[in-house]
Amino acid sequence: MDLNYRAGKFNLYGNYGNYGGKSPVRGNITREADQSEEIWRSESDRIYHLTKIGVDYYLNDKNSISFFTNQSSLVNDVIGTTNITFGASNNVIYQRYVSDRENSTSVYNLDYRRQFSKKGHFVELEMDHNQYEGVELTDFFYSNEGITNTYLDDIEDERVNTAINLDFVNPISDQITVELGAEARLQRIENSYVSSNVNFNNSEYTYDRDIFSIYGTYKQVFQQWRYQVGIRLENYEVNGDFRPSGESNDIFKDDIFSVYPSVFIAYTPAN
């Protein structure tokens, strides 16, 4: 479903969609070497919702502001079994799991654009924020040679990404164009794993990444020749920390400053 309405300086729009249903999976593997056969069955029951709402506001002929948000959610319930038999042996390995999975994503985007009198001369600022949250609860039942085991896994995941871009373009003349820009990209990840299985370690994980950069390019057309020179300066920083229970932390750090020069030359033969 899509809607769009414009009145005066405002343009409002939105849409909504969903899908869902059950998806069965069937399969088997036969191994001649040990005369074993593995049979697995699973079925997922899911429902997905997606909503988008946005607005464009035209302050005047040269200034505009746009904002939109995407909101999505997924619920997915999965039931699966695996059964392995070994030839004439009475040994049977059986596993059954029931998994409840839910996640949601929120996106927020804001854009401001200022158009100057000269064609192609503008400055634009865009900010985008994306947040994801997911939870997975899985109940396992395992049986092998009369020995049974049940345990529960709980996985939680959160990811946040933020990007900010500032771009400036100025066609100084019909032959010369200058572009300047700056960008920041921030990423935050948190993950936790908790299990009731005594053979598995609970753990937590965090990962932070920051990238800051600025760039500039100079373009010129001279008769049949076109050339462009540019440079990009970028600082890249990462901090990761993996914390398993009962063990020492595994820490990762990185900090890199990079310079990326660029040169582009093109020649167009005369007709």
PDB file of N, CA, C and O in Angstrom, residues 38-72:
ATOM      1  N   GLU A  38      20.955 -39.748   7.299  1.00  0.00           N
ATOM      2  CA  GLU A  38      20.556 -38.578   8.081  1.00  0.00           C
ATOM      3  C   GLU A  38      19.316 -37.956   7.441  1.00  0.00           C
ATOM      4  O   GLU A  38      19.296 -37.638   6.247  1.00  0.00           O
ATOM      5  N   ILE A  39      18.289 -37.790   8.226  1.00  0.00           N
ATOM      6  CA  ILE A  39      17.028 -37.216   7.757  1.00  0.00           C
ATOM      7  C   ILE A  39      16.718 -35.987   8.598  1.00  0.00           C
ATOM      8  O   ILE A  39      16.744 -36.059   9.827  1.00  0.00           O
ATOM      9  N   TRP A  40      16.454 -34.865   7.944  1.00  0.00           N
ATOM     10  CA  TRP A  40      16.102 -33.670   8.693  1.00  0.00           C
ATOM     11  C   TRP A  40      14.810 -33.059   8.142  1.00  0.00           C
ATOM     12  O   TRP A  40      14.506 -33.137   6.959  1.00  0.00           O
ATOM     13  N   ARG A  41      14.077 -32.503   9.052  1.00  0.00           N
ATOM     14  CA  ARG A  41      12.810 -31.856   8.749  1.00  0.00           C
ATOM     15  C   ARG A  41      12.756 -30.543   9.535  1.00  0.00           C
ATOM     16  O   ARG A  41      13.142 -30.487  10.700  1.00  0.00           O
ATOM     17  N   SER A  42      12.274 -29.517   8.910  1.00  0.00           N
ATOM     18  CA  SER A  42      12.078 -28.251   9.626  1.00  0.00           C
ATOM     19  C   SER A  42      10.944 -27.481   8.971  1.00  0.00           C
ATOM     20  O   SER A  42      10.631 -27.671   7.790  1.00  0.00           O
ATOM     21  N   GLU A  43      10.363 -26.592   9.773  1.00  0.00           N
ATOM     22  CA  GLU A  43       9.298 -25.729   9.265  1.00  0.00           C
ATOM     23  C   GLU A  43       9.377 -24.386   9.976  1.00  0.00           C
ATOM     24  O   GLU A  43       9.475 -24.323  11.206  1.00  0.00           O
ATOM     25  N   SER A  44       9.356 -23.330   9.199  1.00  0.00           N
ATOM     26  CA  SER A  44       9.388 -21.977   9.766  1.00  0.00           C
ATOM     27  C   SER A  44       8.061 -21.281   9.499  1.00  0.00           C
ATOM     28  O   SER A  44       7.464 -21.437   8.429  1.00  0.00           O
ATOM     29  N   ASP A  45       7.622 -20.540  10.482  1.00  0.00           N
ATOM     30  CA  ASP A  45       6.386 -19.767  10.387  1.00  0.00           C
ATOM     31  C   ASP A  45       6.736 -18.314  10.675  1.00  0.00           C
ATOM     32  O   ASP A  45       7.071 -17.966  11.807  1.00  0.00           O
ATOM     33  N   ARG A  46       6.671 -17.468   9.645  1.00  0.00           N
ATOM     34  CA  ARG A  46       7.180 -16.113   9.796  1.00  0.00           C
ATOM     35  C   ARG A  46       6.141 -15.080   9.367  1.00  0.00           C
ATOM     36  O   ARG A  46       5.274 -15.350   8.541  1.00  0.00           O
ATOM     37  N   ILE A  47       6.305 -13.873   9.926  1.00  0.00           N
ATOM     38  CA  ILE A  47       5.513 -12.719   9.520  1.00  0.00           C
ATOM     39  C   ILE A  47       6.426 -11.498   9.559  1.00  0.00           C
ATOM     40  O   ILE A  47       7.138 -11.274  10.548  1.00  0.00           O
ATOM     41  N   TYR A  48       6.404 -10.727   8.478  1.00  0.00           N
ATOM     42  CA  TYR A  48       7.296  -9.575   8.323  1.00  0.00           C
ATOM     43  C   TYR A  48       6.462  -8.335   8.024  1.00  0.00           C
ATOM     44  O   TYR A  48       5.546  -8.372   7.189  1.00  0.00           O
ATOM     45  N   HIS A  49       6.770  -7.227   8.710  1.00  0.00           N
ATOM     46  CA  HIS A  49       6.080  -5.952   8.497  1.00  0.00           C
ATOM     47  C   HIS A  49       7.110  -4.878   8.147  1.00  0.00           C
ATOM     48  O   HIS A  49       8.185  -4.813   8.759  1.00  0.00           O
ATOM     49  N   LEU A  50       6.753  -4.023   7.173  1.00  0.00           N
ATOM     50  CA  LEU A  50       7.621  -2.907   6.787  1.00  0.00           C
ATOM     51  C   LEU A  50       6.773  -1.659   6.586  1.00  0.00           C
ATOM     52  O   LEU A  50       5.797  -1.675   5.823  1.00  0.00           O
ATOM     53  N   THR A  51       7.142  -0.583   7.281  1.00  0.00           N
ATOM     54  CA  THR A  51       6.436   0.688   7.176  1.00  0.00           C
ATOM     55  C   THR A  51       7.437   1.794   6.870  1.00  0.00           C
ATOM     56  O   THR A  51       8.511   1.854   7.476  1.00  0.00           O
ATOM     57  N   LYS A  52       7.086   2.673   5.925  1.00  0.00           N
ATOM     58  CA  LYS A  52       7.924   3.822   5.589  1.00  0.00           C
ATOM     59  C   LYS A  52       7.063   5.078   5.592  1.00  0.00           C
ATOM     60  O   LYS A  52       5.985   5.103   4.982  1.00  0.00           O
ATOM     61  N   ILE A  53       7.517   6.104   6.286  1.00  0.00           N
ATOM     62  CA  ILE A  53       6.830   7.385   6.339  1.00  0.00           C
ATOM     63  C   ILE A  53       7.860   8.484   6.105  1.00  0.00           C
ATOM     64  O   ILE A  53       8.948   8.456   6.694  1.00  0.00           O
ATOM     65  N   GLY A  54       7.525   9.447   5.256  1.00  0.00           N
ATOM     66  CA  GLY A  54       8.471  10.512   4.952  1.00  0.00           C
ATOM     67  C   GLY A  54       7.784  11.823   4.636  1.00  0.00           C
ATOM     68  O   GLY A  54       6.584  11.869   4.338  1.00  0.00           O
ATOM     69  N   VAL A  55       8.568  12.896   4.685  1.00  0.00           N
ATOM     70  CA  VAL A  55       8.067  14.224   4.360  1.00  0.00           C
ATOM     71  C   VAL A  55       9.172  15.027   3.687  1.00  0.00           C
ATOM     72  O   VAL A  55      10.347  14.951   4.086  1.00  0.00           O
ATOM     73  N   ASP A  56       8.805  15.753   2.653  1.00  0.00           N
ATOM     74  CA  ASP A  56       9.693  16.712   1.998  1.00  0.00           C
ATOM     75  C   ASP A  56       9.132  18.110   2.243  1.00  0.00           C
ATOM     76  O   ASP A  56       7.936  18.358   2.036  1.00  0.00           O
ATOM     77  N   TYR A  57       9.993  19.016   2.689  1.00  0.00           N
ATOM     78  CA  TYR A  57       9.563  20.388   2.956  1.00  0.00           C
ATOM     79  C   TYR A  57      10.425  21.331   2.121  1.00  0.00           C
ATOM     80  O   TYR A  57      11.648  21.383   2.281  1.00  0.00           O
ATOM     81  N   TYR A  58       9.773  22.050   1.209  1.00  0.00           N
ATOM     82  CA  TYR A  58      10.474  22.971   0.326  1.00  0.00           C
ATOM     83  C   TYR A  58      10.349  24.378   0.911  1.00  0.00           C
ATOM     84  O   TYR A  58       9.311  25.045   0.755  1.00  0.00           O
ATOM     85  N   LEU A  59      11.407  24.829   1.596  1.00  0.00           N
ATOM     86  CA  LEU A  59      11.358  26.143   2.219  1.00  0.00           C
ATOM     87  C   LEU A  59      11.181  27.235   1.173  1.00  0.00           C
ATOM     88  O   LEU A  59      10.398  28.174   1.359  1.00  0.00           O
ATOM     89  N   ASN A  60      11.914  27.091   0.063  1.00  0.00           N
ATOM     90  CA  ASN A  60      11.783  27.995  -1.086  1.00  0.00           C
ATOM     91  C   ASN A  60      12.377  27.267  -2.289  1.00  0.00           C
ATOM     92  O   ASN A  60      12.624  26.051  -2.238  1.00  0.00           O
ATOM     93  N   ASP A  61      12.633  28.007  -3.365  1.00  0.00           N
ATOM     94  CA  ASP A  61      13.137  27.373  -4.580  1.00  0.00           C
ATOM     95  C   ASP A  61      14.543  26.814  -4.417  1.00  0.00           C
ATOM     96  O   ASP A  61      14.975  25.979  -5.223  1.00  0.00           O
ATOM     97  N   LYS A  62      15.263  27.242  -3.400  1.00  0.00           N
ATOM     98  CA  LYS A  62      16.669  26.855  -3.281  1.00  0.00           C
ATOM     99  C   LYS A  62      16.982  26.014  -2.035  1.00  0.00           C
ATOM    100  O   LYS A  62      18.088  25.513  -1.911  1.00  0.00           O
ATOM    101  N   ASN A  63      16.038  25.870  -1.129  1.00  0.00           N
ATOM    102  CA  ASN A  63      16.287  25.129   0.105  1.00  0.00           C
ATOM    103  C   ASN A  63      15.197  24.074   0.318  1.00  0.00           C
ATOM    104  O   ASN A  63      14.004  24.387   0.205  1.00  0.00           O
ATOM    105  N   SER A  64      15.623  22.882   0.663  1.00  0.00           N
ATOM    106  CA  SER A  64      14.670  21.800   0.926  1.00  0.00           C
ATOM    107  C   SER A  64      15.197  20.910   2.046  1.00  0.00           C
ATOM    108  O   SER A  64      16.409  20.734   2.210  1.00  0.00           O
ATOM    109  N   ILE A  65      14.260  20.350   2.806  1.00  0.00           N
ATOM    110  CA  ILE A  65      14.570  19.421   3.881  1.00  0.00           C
ATOM    111  C   ILE A  65      13.714  18.177   3.691  1.00  0.00           C
ATOM    112  O   ILE A  65      12.505  18.277   3.447  1.00  0.00           O
ATOM    113  N   SER A  66      14.327  17.012   3.805  1.00  0.00           N
ATOM    114  CA  SER A  66      13.608  15.745   3.667  1.00  0.00           C
ATOM    115  C   SER A  66      13.895  14.857   4.855  1.00  0.00           C
ATOM    116  O   SER A  66      15.030  14.817   5.351  1.00  0.00           O
ATOM    117  N   PHE A  67      12.868  14.162   5.291  1.00  0.00           N
ATOM    118  CA  PHE A  67      13.020  13.213   6.392  1.00  0.00           C
ATOM    119  C   PHE A  67      12.158  11.991   6.111  1.00  0.00           C
ATOM    120  O   PHE A  67      11.020  12.105   5.651  1.00  0.00           O
ATOM    121  N   PHE A  68      12.714  10.808   6.381  1.00  0.00           N
ATOM    122  CA  PHE A  68      11.907   9.598   6.306  1.00  0.00           C
ATOM    123  C   PHE A  68      12.395   8.590   7.342  1.00  0.00           C
ATOM    124  O   PHE A  68      13.535   8.661   7.821  1.00  0.00           O
ATOM    125  N   THR A  69      11.515   7.676   7.679  1.00  0.00           N
ATOM    126  CA  THR A  69      11.867   6.595   8.588  1.00  0.00           C
ATOM    127  C   THR A  69      11.314   5.284   8.040  1.00  0.00           C
ATOM    128  O   THR A  69      10.191   5.238   7.516  1.00  0.00           O
ATOM    129  N   ASN A  70      12.112   4.238   8.141  1.00  0.00           N
ATOM    130  CA  ASN A  70      11.689   2.867   7.840  1.00  0.00           C
ATOM    131  C   ASN A  70      11.623   2.087   9.146  1.00  0.00           C
ATOM    132  O   ASN A  70      12.588   2.104   9.922  1.00  0.00           O
ATOM    133  N   GLN A  71      10.515   1.394   9.367  1.00  0.00           N
ATOM    134  CA  GLN A  71      10.359   0.561  10.546  1.00  0.00           C
ATOM    135  C   GLN A  71       9.969  -0.847  10.082  1.00  0.00           C
ATOM    136  O   GLN A  71       8.967  -1.010   9.389  1.00  0.00           O
ATOM    137  N   SER A  72      10.776  -1.831  10.459  1.00  0.00           N
ATOM    138  CA  SER A  72      10.475  -3.198  10.044  1.00  0.00           C
ATOM    139  C   SER A  72      10.607  -4.143  11.233  1.00  0.00           C
ATOM    140  O   SER A  72      11.381  -3.899  12.163  1.00  0.00           O
TER     141      SER A  72
END
